Coordinates of C-alpha atoms and ligand atoms in Angstrom, one line a residue:
Chain A
M192 CA -3.8 -22.1 40.6
P193 CA -3.3 -21.5 44.8
D194 CA -6.5 -21.2 46.5
A195 CA -7.6 -17.2 46.7
S196 CA -10.5 -17.7 47.7
S197 CA -9.6 -17.5 52.2
P198 CA -8.1 -14.4 52.9
I199 CA -5.5 -14.8 54.2
Q200 CA -4.5 -16.8 50.7
S201 CA -6.0 -14.4 48.6
A202 CA -3.3 -11.5 51.0
T203 CA -0.9 -13.9 50.3
N204 CA -1.0 -14.1 46.8
A205 CA -1.8 -10.6 46.3
A206 CA 1.6 -10.1 48.0
R207 CA 3.8 -12.1 46.0
Q208 CA 2.6 -11.6 42.7
G209 CA 3.2 -7.1 42.9
D210 CA 4.3 -6.2 46.4
V211 CA 2.0 -5.4 49.3
V212 CA -1.2 -4.6 49.3
G213 CA -4.6 -4.6 51.0
V214 CA -6.9 -7.1 50.0
G215 CA -11.2 -7.6 51.2
S216 CA -12.4 -3.3 51.0
S217 CA -9.6 -1.5 50.8
A218 CA -8.4 -3.3 48.2
G219 CA -7.5 -1.9 45.1
K220 CA -7.8 2.3 47.2
G221 CA -4.7 2.0 47.2
W222 CA -3.5 2.0 50.9
F223 CA -1.2 -0.1 52.3
Y224 CA -3.4 -2.1 54.1
A225 CA -7.1 -3.2 54.8
D226 CA -9.9 -1.2 56.2
A227 CA -10.2 -3.2 59.6
V228 CA -5.8 -3.1 59.9
K229 CA -6.1 0.2 59.7
E230 CA -9.1 0.9 62.0
H231 CA -7.0 -1.1 64.5
F232 CA -3.9 0.6 63.8
F233 CA -4.7 3.9 64.2
R234 CA -7.2 3.1 67.5
P235 CA -5.8 0.7 69.0
K236 CA -8.2 -1.2 71.5
N237 CA -6.7 -2.3 74.7
F238 CA -3.4 -1.0 75.3
M239 CA -1.7 -0.4 78.5
Q240 CA -2.1 3.2 79.6
D241 CA -1.1 2.3 83.0
E242 CA 0.6 0.0 84.0
A243 CA 1.2 0.4 87.9
A244 CA -2.9 -1.1 88.3
Y245 CA -2.2 -4.7 87.3
G246 CA 1.9 -5.3 88.5
D247 CA -0.5 -8.8 89.8
A248 CA -1.5 -9.2 86.0
A249 CA 0.1 -12.5 84.6
M250 CA 2.0 -10.7 82.2
G251 CA 3.9 -11.9 78.9
M252 CA 6.3 -11.0 76.7
V253 CA 7.9 -11.7 73.6
G254 CA 10.7 -10.6 71.4
S255 CA 10.4 -11.0 66.5
P256 CA 13.0 -13.1 66.2
A257 CA 12.6 -11.6 62.7
C258 CA 13.1 -7.8 63.0
G259 CA 13.5 -7.6 66.8
D260 CA 10.5 -5.9 67.3
A261 CA 9.4 -7.2 71.4
M262 CA 5.3 -7.6 72.7
K263 CA 4.2 -7.7 76.2
I264 CA 0.4 -9.0 77.0
W265 CA -1.5 -8.6 80.6
I266 CA -4.0 -10.7 81.4
K267 CA -6.9 -10.9 84.3
V268 CA -8.4 -13.7 84.4
D269 CA -11.5 -15.0 86.1
P270 CA -10.7 -17.3 88.1
E271 CA -14.5 -19.2 88.6
T272 CA -14.9 -19.6 84.5
E273 CA -11.1 -18.6 84.0
R274 CA -12.5 -16.7 81.2
I275 CA -10.4 -13.3 80.1
T276 CA -11.4 -10.8 81.3
D277 CA -9.0 -8.2 80.3
L278 CA -6.5 -8.0 78.3
K279 CA -3.9 -5.0 78.0
W280 CA -0.4 -5.1 75.3
K281 CA 2.9 -2.8 74.2
T282 CA 4.2 -3.9 71.1
F283 CA 7.4 -2.0 69.5
G284 CA 6.8 -2.3 65.8
C285 CA 5.2 -2.3 62.4
G286 CA 1.4 -1.4 62.0
S287 CA 0.6 -5.0 61.4
A288 CA 2.5 -5.6 64.6
I289 CA 0.3 -2.7 66.2
A290 CA -3.1 -4.0 64.0
S291 CA -2.6 -7.6 65.3
T292 CA -1.9 -7.8 68.9
S293 CA -4.7 -4.5 69.2
M294 CA -7.6 -7.0 66.9
M295 CA -6.3 -9.8 69.4
S296 CA -7.4 -8.3 72.4
V297 CA -11.3 -7.5 71.0
M298 CA -11.1 -10.9 69.8
I299 CA -9.9 -12.8 73.6
T300 CA -12.3 -10.4 75.8
E301 CA -15.3 -10.4 73.7
D302 CA -18.9 -12.2 74.4
G303 CA -17.9 -12.3 78.3
G304 CA -13.7 -13.8 77.2
K305 CA -12.7 -16.5 75.9
T306 CA -11.5 -19.7 78.1
L307 CA -8.0 -19.9 79.1
T308 CA -8.4 -23.7 77.0
E309 CA -10.3 -21.8 74.2
A310 CA -7.4 -19.2 74.1
R311 CA -5.2 -20.8 74.1
K312 CA -7.0 -23.0 71.0
L313 CA -6.6 -19.1 69.2
R314 CA -4.4 -19.3 65.5
P315 CA -2.8 -16.0 63.9
Q316 CA -4.1 -17.4 60.6
D317 CA -7.3 -16.1 63.4
I318 CA -6.4 -12.9 63.7
M319 CA -5.6 -12.6 60.2
E320 CA -8.8 -13.8 58.9
R321 CA -10.8 -11.1 61.2
L322 CA -8.0 -8.6 59.9
G323 CA -9.1 -8.9 56.5
G324 CA -5.4 -10.6 55.4
L325 CA -1.7 -9.1 56.0
P326 CA 0.7 -9.0 53.6
A327 CA 3.0 -12.2 53.2
R328 CA 5.7 -10.5 54.6
K329 CA 3.9 -9.5 57.4
V330 CA 2.1 -12.5 58.1
H331 CA 4.9 -13.2 61.8
C332 CA 3.8 -9.6 63.2
S333 CA -0.1 -11.3 63.9
V334 CA 2.0 -15.0 65.2
L335 CA 3.9 -12.4 68.0
G336 CA 0.5 -11.7 70.0
D337 CA -0.2 -15.4 69.5
K338 CA 3.3 -16.1 71.7
A339 CA 3.0 -13.5 74.1
L340 CA -0.6 -13.8 75.2
R341 CA 0.5 -18.1 75.2
A342 CA 2.7 -16.9 78.0
A343 CA 0.9 -14.8 79.7
I344 CA -1.4 -18.0 80.4
N345 CA 1.3 -19.9 81.2
D346 CA 2.0 -17.0 84.0
W347 CA -1.3 -16.7 85.0
Y348 CA -0.8 -20.7 86.1
R349 CA 1.6 -20.3 87.4
K350 CA 0.9 -17.3 89.5
N351 CA -2.2 -19.2 90.9
N352 CA 0.2 -22.9 91.6
R353 CA -1.2 -24.1 89.2
H354 CA 2.1 -26.0 87.3
D355 CA 0.9 -29.3 85.8
Q356 CA -1.4 -26.8 82.8
I357 CA 1.5 -25.0 82.4
Q358 CA 2.2 -25.6 78.0
V359 CA 6.9 -25.0 77.8
E360 CA 6.9 -25.2 73.5
Q361 CA 10.0 -26.9 73.8
G362 CA 11.2 -27.3 70.1
R363 CA 12.4 -30.8 68.7
I364 CA 15.8 -30.5 67.4
I365 CA 16.9 -30.9 64.3
D366 CA 20.2 -29.8 63.5
K367 CA 21.8 -31.8 65.9
V368 CA 25.5 -29.8 65.5
L369 CA 23.7 -26.7 65.4
K370 CA 21.3 -27.2 68.3
I371 CA 18.8 -25.8 66.0
T372 CA 14.4 -26.4 66.3
D373 CA 12.0 -27.1 64.2
H374 CA 10.7 -23.4 66.3
D375 CA 14.1 -22.1 64.1
I376 CA 12.8 -23.5 60.6
E377 CA 9.3 -22.4 61.6
E378 CA 10.5 -18.6 62.5
A379 CA 13.2 -18.2 59.4
V380 CA 9.4 -19.2 57.7
L381 CA 7.5 -16.6 58.8
D382 CA 10.5 -14.4 58.4
G383 CA 10.2 -15.2 54.9
A384 CA 12.1 -18.2 53.8
D385 CA 10.4 -20.3 51.5
T386 CA 13.3 -22.0 50.2
L387 CA 16.1 -24.1 52.8
E388 CA 19.3 -21.9 51.2
K389 CA 17.3 -18.9 52.1
V390 CA 16.5 -20.5 55.8
Q391 CA 19.9 -21.8 56.2
Q392 CA 21.1 -17.6 55.7
K393 CA 19.1 -16.8 58.6
C394 CA 19.7 -20.2 60.7
K395 CA 22.8 -21.7 59.3
V396 CA 20.8 -25.2 59.4
G397 CA 22.5 -28.4 58.0
T398 CA 26.0 -26.9 57.5
G399 CA 27.4 -29.0 60.7
D400 CA 25.3 -31.3 60.5
P401 CA 24.1 -32.7 56.3
S402 CA 21.9 -35.7 57.5
C403 CA 19.0 -33.5 58.4
I404 CA 18.9 -31.7 55.3
P405 CA 15.9 -33.7 54.1
E406 CA 14.3 -33.7 57.5
V407 CA 14.4 -29.2 56.6
E408 CA 13.2 -28.9 52.9
Q409 CA 10.1 -31.2 54.8
L410 CA 9.2 -28.8 57.8
I411 CA 9.7 -25.8 54.9
R412 CA 7.1 -26.9 52.9
F413 CA 5.1 -27.9 56.0
Y414 CA 5.1 -24.7 57.3
M415 CA 4.9 -23.0 54.4
E416 CA 1.6 -24.7 53.7
K417 CA 1.0 -23.8 57.4
F418 CA 1.1 -20.2 56.6
F419 CA 0.7 -19.5 53.5
G420 CA -2.2 -22.1 52.1
A421 CA -1.5 -25.3 49.8
N422 CA 0.5 -24.4 46.4
S423 CA 2.0 -21.9 48.4
M424 CA 5.8 -23.6 47.1
G425 CA 7.9 -22.8 44.4
A426 CA 4.3 -19.5 43.1
Chain B
M270 CA -6.5 14.2 57.8
N271 CA -6.1 17.8 59.5
S272 CA -3.9 19.5 56.5
S273 CA -5.0 19.6 52.8
R274 CA -2.3 20.3 51.4
L275 CA 0.2 16.9 50.8
I276 CA 3.5 17.3 51.9
Y277 CA 5.8 15.4 50.1
L278 CA 8.9 15.0 51.8
D279 CA 10.4 11.9 50.3
H280 CA 12.1 12.9 47.0
A281 CA 15.7 11.0 47.7
A282 CA 12.6 8.0 46.4
T283 CA 11.9 10.2 43.2
T284 CA 10.9 13.5 42.4
P285 CA 7.6 14.7 40.5
L286 CA 8.3 15.6 36.8
D287 CA 8.8 19.4 36.2
P288 CA 5.9 20.2 34.0
R289 CA 8.8 22.3 31.7
V290 CA 10.7 18.8 31.3
L291 CA 7.4 17.5 30.5
E292 CA 6.4 20.5 27.6
V293 CA 9.8 19.1 26.0
M294 CA 8.9 15.1 26.3
Q295 CA 5.1 15.8 24.8
P296 CA 6.1 16.0 21.2
A297 CA 8.1 13.5 21.3
F298 CA 5.2 10.3 22.3
A299 CA 3.4 11.0 18.8
D300 CA 5.6 13.6 16.8
T301 CA 8.8 12.6 17.0
F302 CA 7.4 9.0 17.4
G303 CA 10.2 7.3 15.0
N304 CA 13.2 5.3 16.1
P305 CA 16.5 6.5 15.2
S306 CA 17.6 4.1 14.0
S307 CA 15.2 4.2 11.1
F308 CA 17.0 6.0 7.8
H309 CA 13.8 7.9 7.1
T310 CA 12.6 11.6 7.6
V311 CA 11.5 11.4 11.4
G312 CA 13.2 8.3 11.9
L313 CA 16.2 11.0 11.2
R314 CA 14.3 13.5 13.2
A315 CA 14.4 11.5 16.4
K316 CA 17.8 10.2 15.8
E317 CA 18.5 14.2 15.8
L318 CA 16.5 14.9 19.5
V319 CA 18.3 12.0 20.7
A320 CA 22.2 13.9 19.1
E321 CA 20.6 17.0 21.1
A322 CA 20.3 15.5 24.3
R323 CA 23.5 13.5 24.0
A324 CA 25.6 16.9 23.2
S325 CA 23.5 18.4 26.3
V326 CA 24.1 16.0 29.3
A327 CA 27.9 16.0 27.9
R328 CA 28.2 19.1 28.0
L329 CA 27.4 19.2 31.9
L330 CA 29.5 16.7 32.7
H331 CA 31.8 17.9 30.6
V332 CA 32.8 14.5 28.5
R333 CA 32.2 14.5 25.3
E334 CA 29.6 12.9 23.4
D335 CA 30.1 9.0 22.8
E336 CA 31.3 8.8 26.0
I337 CA 27.6 9.3 27.6
L338 CA 25.4 6.0 26.7
F339 CA 21.2 6.8 27.4
T340 CA 20.1 3.6 29.7
S341 CA 16.8 2.6 31.4
G342 CA 18.1 4.2 35.6
G343 CA 20.2 4.3 38.0
T344 CA 20.4 0.5 38.2
E345 CA 21.1 -0.6 34.7
G346 CA 24.0 1.8 34.3
D347 CA 25.1 1.4 37.7
N348 CA 24.8 -3.0 36.7
M349 CA 26.5 -2.4 33.6
V350 CA 29.4 -0.8 35.6
V351 CA 30.0 -2.9 38.6
V352 CA 29.1 -6.7 36.1
G353 CA 30.3 -5.6 33.3
I354 CA 34.3 -4.3 33.4
P355 CA 35.0 -6.8 35.7
R356 CA 33.7 -9.6 33.1
A357 CA 35.6 -7.5 30.7
A358 CA 38.9 -7.4 32.8
R359 CA 39.0 -11.3 33.5
V360 CA 41.0 -12.6 30.8
Q361 CA 43.4 -9.5 31.1
I362 CA 44.1 -10.1 35.0
R363 CA 44.5 -14.2 34.3
Q364 CA 47.4 -13.2 31.5
Q365 CA 49.0 -10.2 34.3
C366 CA 48.1 -12.2 37.9
G367 CA 48.1 -15.7 36.7
E368 CA 46.2 -18.5 35.8
E369 CA 44.2 -18.8 39.4
A370 CA 43.6 -14.4 39.5
K371 CA 39.7 -13.0 39.1
P372 CA 39.3 -9.8 39.2
H373 CA 38.6 -7.7 42.0
V374 CA 36.7 -5.1 43.3
I375 CA 36.2 -2.8 45.9
A376 CA 32.3 -0.6 46.7
S377 CA 32.3 0.7 49.9
A378 CA 29.6 -0.2 52.8
I379 CA 26.8 2.2 51.7
E380 CA 26.9 2.1 48.0
H381 CA 23.1 1.3 46.7
H382 CA 21.7 -1.7 46.4
A383 CA 21.9 -1.5 42.9
V384 CA 25.6 -1.6 42.9
L385 CA 26.0 -4.3 45.8
E386 CA 23.6 -6.7 44.5
P387 CA 25.1 -7.7 41.7
L388 CA 29.1 -7.4 43.1
L389 CA 27.7 -9.7 46.0
S390 CA 26.1 -12.0 43.4
L391 CA 28.9 -11.9 41.2
Q392 CA 31.1 -13.0 44.8
K393 CA 28.9 -15.9 44.8
S394 CA 29.8 -17.2 41.2
G395 CA 33.4 -17.7 42.4
E396 CA 33.7 -14.4 38.9
I397 CA 35.3 -11.4 41.2
E398 CA 36.7 -11.1 44.8
L399 CA 35.4 -8.9 46.3
T400 CA 36.7 -6.1 49.0
I401 CA 33.8 -4.0 51.3
V402 CA 35.2 -1.4 52.3
P403 CA 33.4 0.2 56.0
V404 CA 32.6 3.6 56.4
D405 CA 32.7 6.1 59.9
R406 CA 30.0 7.3 62.1
E407 CA 28.9 9.6 59.8
G408 CA 29.1 7.4 57.1
L409 CA 31.8 8.6 55.4
V410 CA 34.4 6.7 53.6
D411 CA 38.5 7.0 54.2
V412 CA 40.7 7.8 51.3
E413 CA 43.4 5.3 53.4
A414 CA 41.3 3.0 53.4
I415 CA 40.1 1.6 50.1
K416 CA 44.4 2.3 49.4
K417 CA 44.9 -0.1 51.8
A418 CA 42.6 -2.7 49.9
L419 CA 44.2 -1.5 46.5
Q420 CA 45.2 -5.6 44.8
P421 CA 46.6 -6.1 41.6
N422 CA 43.7 -7.5 40.4
T423 CA 41.6 -5.0 41.4
V424 CA 39.6 -4.1 38.4
L425 CA 37.2 -1.8 40.0
V426 CA 36.7 1.1 42.5
S427 CA 33.3 2.3 43.0
L428 CA 31.8 5.4 45.2
M429 CA 28.7 6.5 45.5
L430 CA 28.9 10.3 45.6
A431 CA 26.5 11.4 48.1
N432 CA 24.2 8.5 50.1
N433 CA 20.4 8.3 49.0
E434 CA 19.6 7.2 52.9
I435 CA 21.4 9.6 55.2
G436 CA 22.8 12.3 52.4
T437 CA 26.6 11.7 53.5
I438 CA 28.4 13.4 50.5
Q439 CA 31.7 10.9 49.6
P440 CA 35.8 12.2 49.4
V441 CA 35.1 11.4 45.6
A442 CA 37.6 13.2 44.5
D443 CA 40.1 12.4 47.0
V444 CA 39.8 8.9 46.2
G445 CA 39.3 9.7 42.8
R446 CA 43.6 10.6 42.9
M447 CA 44.9 8.6 45.2
L448 CA 43.6 5.8 42.4
L449 CA 45.5 8.2 39.6
A450 CA 48.7 8.5 41.6
W451 CA 48.4 4.4 41.8
R452 CA 47.9 4.0 38.5
K453 CA 50.7 6.3 37.5
E454 CA 53.0 4.2 39.3
R455 CA 51.9 1.4 38.5
K456 CA 51.8 2.1 34.9
T457 CA 48.2 0.1 34.8
A458 CA 45.2 1.3 33.5
F459 CA 43.3 -0.4 36.2
P460 CA 41.0 0.1 39.0
Y461 CA 39.0 1.3 37.3
F462 CA 36.8 4.1 39.0
H463 CA 32.9 4.2 39.4
S464 CA 30.3 6.8 40.5
D465 CA 26.5 6.8 41.6
A466 CA 25.3 10.3 41.2
C467 CA 21.8 9.6 41.4
Q468 CA 21.3 11.6 44.3
A469 CA 23.8 13.8 43.9
A470 CA 23.1 15.1 40.5
E471 CA 20.7 17.5 41.5
F472 CA 22.4 19.6 44.1
L473 CA 26.5 19.1 43.5
D474 CA 28.2 20.3 40.5
L475 CA 28.9 17.3 38.6
N476 CA 31.8 18.3 36.1
V477 CA 33.9 14.6 36.1
E478 CA 37.9 15.9 35.3
P479 CA 38.0 17.1 39.1
L480 CA 36.4 14.1 40.8
H481 CA 38.4 11.5 37.5
V482 CA 36.4 8.6 37.8
D483 CA 36.3 6.6 34.7
A484 CA 32.0 5.5 34.5
L485 CA 29.4 8.1 36.8
V486 CA 25.4 7.4 37.0
I487 CA 22.7 9.2 37.0
N488 CA 18.9 8.9 36.8
G489 CA 16.0 10.7 35.3
S490 CA 13.8 10.0 38.3
K491 CA 15.6 12.2 41.3
M492 CA 16.2 15.4 39.7
Y493 CA 12.0 16.3 38.5
G494 CA 12.8 13.6 34.9
P495 CA 11.4 11.0 33.8
K496 CA 11.2 7.9 35.5
G497 CA 13.0 4.5 33.5
V498 CA 16.0 6.8 31.9
G499 CA 19.4 6.9 32.7
V500 CA 22.8 7.9 31.9
L501 CA 25.6 6.0 32.0
F502 CA 29.3 8.4 31.8
L503 CA 32.7 6.1 30.6
R504 CA 35.2 6.7 29.7
R505 CA 36.7 6.6 26.5
G506 CA 39.1 3.5 26.8
V507 CA 36.7 1.6 29.3
K508 CA 36.5 -1.9 28.3
L509 CA 32.3 -2.8 29.4
E510 CA 30.8 -6.2 28.3
P511 CA 27.6 -5.3 27.7
L512 CA 24.3 -6.8 29.2
V513 CA 22.0 -5.8 26.9
R514 CA 22.5 -7.4 23.4
G515 CA 20.9 -6.7 19.9
G516 CA 21.6 -3.9 17.3
G517 CA 23.7 -2.9 18.4
Q518 CA 22.6 1.0 19.6
E519 CA 24.7 3.4 22.4
R520 CA 27.5 1.7 20.4
G521 CA 27.5 -1.6 20.9
L522 CA 26.7 -1.1 24.6
R523 CA 23.3 -0.6 25.4
A524 CA 20.8 -2.9 22.9
G525 CA 17.3 -1.2 22.3
T526 CA 15.0 1.0 20.5
E527 CA 16.1 4.2 22.8
H528 CA 13.6 5.9 24.8
V529 CA 13.0 8.9 23.2
P530 CA 10.8 11.1 24.9
G531 CA 12.2 10.0 28.0
I532 CA 15.8 11.1 27.0
I533 CA 15.0 13.6 25.6
G534 CA 13.3 14.3 29.1
L535 CA 16.3 13.9 31.3
A536 CA 18.7 16.0 29.6
K537 CA 16.1 18.7 30.5
A538 CA 15.5 17.9 33.7
F539 CA 19.4 17.7 34.6
E540 CA 19.5 21.1 32.7
L541 CA 17.2 23.0 34.3
A542 CA 18.9 21.0 38.4
Q543 CA 22.0 22.1 37.3
A544 CA 21.2 25.7 36.3
E545 CA 19.2 26.2 39.6
R546 CA 21.3 24.4 41.7
E547 CA 23.3 26.9 43.1
D548 CA 20.2 28.7 43.9
E549 CA 17.9 25.6 45.6
C550 CA 21.3 24.7 47.6
V551 CA 21.1 27.6 49.7
R552 CA 17.1 27.2 50.1
L553 CA 16.5 23.6 51.2
T554 CA 20.1 24.1 54.0
V555 CA 17.9 27.1 55.8
L556 CA 14.5 24.4 55.6
R557 CA 16.6 21.1 56.6
D558 CA 18.2 23.2 59.2
R559 CA 15.4 24.0 60.3
L560 CA 13.6 20.2 60.1
V561 CA 16.6 18.9 61.6
D562 CA 16.3 21.2 65.0
G563 CA 13.1 21.3 65.3
L564 CA 12.9 18.1 65.7
L565 CA 15.6 16.7 67.2
Q566 CA 14.5 18.8 70.4
I567 CA 12.7 15.6 70.9
P568 CA 13.8 13.6 73.6
K569 CA 16.0 10.4 72.5
S570 CA 16.6 11.6 69.6
R571 CA 19.8 11.5 66.8
L572 CA 20.5 12.9 63.8
N573 CA 22.1 9.9 60.9
G574 CA 24.8 11.4 58.9
H575 CA 27.1 13.8 58.7
P576 CA 26.6 17.1 60.4
T577 CA 27.8 19.0 57.2
L578 CA 29.4 16.9 55.1
R579 CA 25.3 16.0 53.4
L580 CA 23.3 17.1 50.3
P581 CA 21.4 19.8 51.7
N582 CA 17.8 17.9 51.0
S583 CA 18.4 15.6 53.6
A584 CA 17.5 14.8 57.0
N585 CA 18.0 11.3 58.8
I586 CA 16.0 11.1 62.2
S587 CA 16.7 8.1 65.0
F588 CA 14.0 8.0 67.4
L589 CA 14.4 5.6 69.6
D590 CA 11.6 2.8 71.2
I591 CA 9.5 3.4 68.5
E592 CA 8.9 1.4 64.6
G593 CA 9.8 3.6 61.5
E594 CA 7.1 2.0 59.5
A595 CA 4.3 2.6 62.5
A596 CA 5.6 6.0 61.9
V597 CA 5.7 6.7 58.3
L598 CA 1.6 5.3 57.9
Y599 CA 1.3 8.1 61.2
L600 CA 2.4 10.6 59.2
D601 CA 0.4 9.6 56.3
A602 CA -2.6 9.9 57.8
E603 CA -1.3 13.7 58.3
G604 CA -1.0 14.0 54.9
I605 CA 3.3 13.8 55.2
M606 CA 5.6 11.6 53.4
A607 CA 9.0 10.8 54.5
S608 CA 10.5 6.9 54.8
T609 CA 12.2 4.8 57.3
G610 CA 15.5 2.6 57.6
S611 CA 13.2 0.2 59.3
A612 CA 13.0 -3.4 59.0
C613 CA 9.8 -3.9 59.4
A614 CA 9.1 -1.8 56.3
S615 CA 12.3 -3.3 54.0
A616 CA 10.4 -6.6 52.2
S617 CA 14.0 -8.6 53.4
L618 CA 12.9 -7.3 56.7
D619 CA 16.9 -6.0 57.4
P620 CA 17.6 -2.6 58.9
S621 CA 18.8 -0.5 56.8
H622 CA 22.6 -1.7 56.1
V623 CA 23.3 2.0 55.9
I624 CA 22.1 2.5 59.1
L625 CA 24.0 0.4 60.1
A626 CA 27.3 1.0 58.2
T627 CA 27.6 3.6 60.4
G628 CA 28.3 1.6 63.6
L629 CA 24.6 2.6 64.6
S630 CA 22.2 -0.3 67.5
Y631 CA 19.8 -2.4 65.4
E632 CA 17.1 -0.7 67.5
A633 CA 18.4 3.1 66.3
A634 CA 17.3 2.0 62.6
H635 CA 14.3 0.7 63.4
G636 CA 13.4 3.6 64.7
S637 CA 15.0 6.5 62.0
L638 CA 12.7 8.3 59.3
R639 CA 14.1 10.4 56.6
F640 CA 12.9 13.3 55.5
T641 CA 13.6 14.7 52.2
L642 CA 13.4 18.2 50.5
G643 CA 12.5 19.6 47.8
H644 CA 10.9 22.2 44.8
S645 CA 7.4 22.0 46.4
T646 CA 8.8 21.6 50.1
T647 CA 8.5 25.6 52.0
Q648 CA 8.7 26.5 55.4
E649 CA 5.2 25.9 56.2
D650 CA 6.1 22.0 55.4
V651 CA 8.7 22.3 57.4
D652 CA 6.7 23.7 60.7
R653 CA 3.6 21.3 60.2
V654 CA 5.7 18.2 60.9
I655 CA 7.5 19.9 63.4
E656 CA 4.6 20.4 64.5
V657 CA 2.8 17.2 64.5
M658 CA 5.8 14.7 64.9
P659 CA 6.1 15.3 68.8
G660 CA 2.4 13.7 69.0
I661 CA 3.3 11.2 66.5
V662 CA 6.7 10.0 68.9
E663 CA 4.5 10.3 71.9
R664 CA 1.6 8.1 70.7
L665 CA 4.0 5.1 69.8
R666 CA 6.4 5.3 73.1
R667 CA 3.7 5.4 74.7
M668 CA 2.0 1.7 73.0
S669 CA 5.6 0.3 73.1
P670 CA 7.2 -2.1 75.9
T671 CA 10.8 -0.9 74.8
N672 CA 12.5 2.5 77.5
L673 CA 16.0 2.1 75.7
D674 CA 18.4 4.6 77.3
M675 CA 21.1 6.8 75.4
K676 CA 23.2 4.2 75.1
Y677 CA 21.6 3.3 71.8
F678 CA 22.4 5.9 69.8
L679 CA 26.5 5.3 71.0
Ligands
FES768 S1 6.5 -6.7 63.8 FE1 9.0 -6.1 62.7 S2 7.6 -6.3 60.6 FE2 5.8 -6.2 61.8

């Protein structure tokens, strides 16, 4: 049996057994999402209302590979302490995307704000845990905000001429013919592809260069475990 | 939250059970519980009830009783046809078209998943050749396009009567006539013509003669009948390899003890739907047009589907810069139940294949909302939607980083 003790894991399992369900306090009450998700979805915190006032704030923007959604994040940073004192966002996405970004904005700015270094360590799993879990096929929505945040942090360093601090995530090329990186595979897995065949449907990896297939399979296992927990394969 | 009345506008997903249907079903659960295959009194009574239901459905479709098969619903009926007909035709096609020849099937791009998925799977496994014919901006199939796709080995053409997502009514009778002429000319029985009529059963005349179909599928759950039961009309002489084998029920084409209460309920629901259909069409058309006109007042919105050749209860509208699932959840909080073709809302994270097939952008599919009206819908309900929708769109647009221009609707 998969370990059902973590909220993410139990959300994942529940979502795979039946259809999507909420977990934690809302389990069984029939609402699609957990209560915390609902709260952040209907009463989103810190969403951007006045872009003009943030003209020179650091900004990050990403699009979701899974479903064509977009997200923008603005941060204000105290240059002394390097703490993020303010985070505003806008998102074009589903309930989970809205709720995860809203929750992330709270987690980053609460208790005086996280430092840039701390903020970079925030994982999508942490956001999901605070939300009481997300259905399996919604996990990728929480990754969106995280990526936009890291883009905004880079932008802040860029604006402050601290180029050495910029961390670019450059994927490692796996399929040399089609130039498919480990990030592409990660995204396919987040997008719900849990077998080689399904990953190939999304990005054709290995069709030009079959020699990379064993590595692709290994990566699928790795990302499945990372996002959906141990024993999630073949569940 | 503001209004206590629940406004159910998702009748294309499923309809509530009509109390008149429930009434005729109830005795069949406990009193006439028999197995129609048994030779004793309880069994015989059940058998009579199934026979009556079959006769009633046959009358409404203008077909013979032995051409009616009861199934577990629309999905099963569609699968039986699109899998069973090519399989049964395999040998004949090989004899006529050569050892290498496979049965060829034509289906429209906006068929229900219950048609497309089994066909794609047969294509993948190499059992059939498949041609998917496109639709135009309004979701209409072109008869000529189907004609052009015909091959000597074509065994089946599948075209739904009305689409479940955008409500477009297809030229099924025209395609039927064209196929009839083609077959006559070539003196062949193929291709057979199948139509999924699940969404249409409540609103259109289902006399199959003028439609010239050889197979037609309806189900209980879309016309105020029970879920888990459906009808497959299969013209006499059409060969079909069964999917479910066993005790030989339903002419050996669909084994399994009959779902007697469901069958009785479906027959009653179909009878009521057809009897009341003309009045209901008039009433719903007025309400639907009011809803569409009201919602199109919202900036950057567009009606999906055909302006006139559409089901009287169906309104599908796209709003740019918002995501449909979020809108559905906000509507739900207002007590209004609708659905969306957004990628985010689908299990596969793919946007509606129907809206994309009409050539609309991914973005437009993303912000599509479907409202399907029904018996319970009143003018107050429609006005309530028109009242709350602008606020919801506005709220979601304020949260959205995109500001797409109207070219996404072109
Ligand atoms: S943003 Fe598309 S599923 Fe969440």
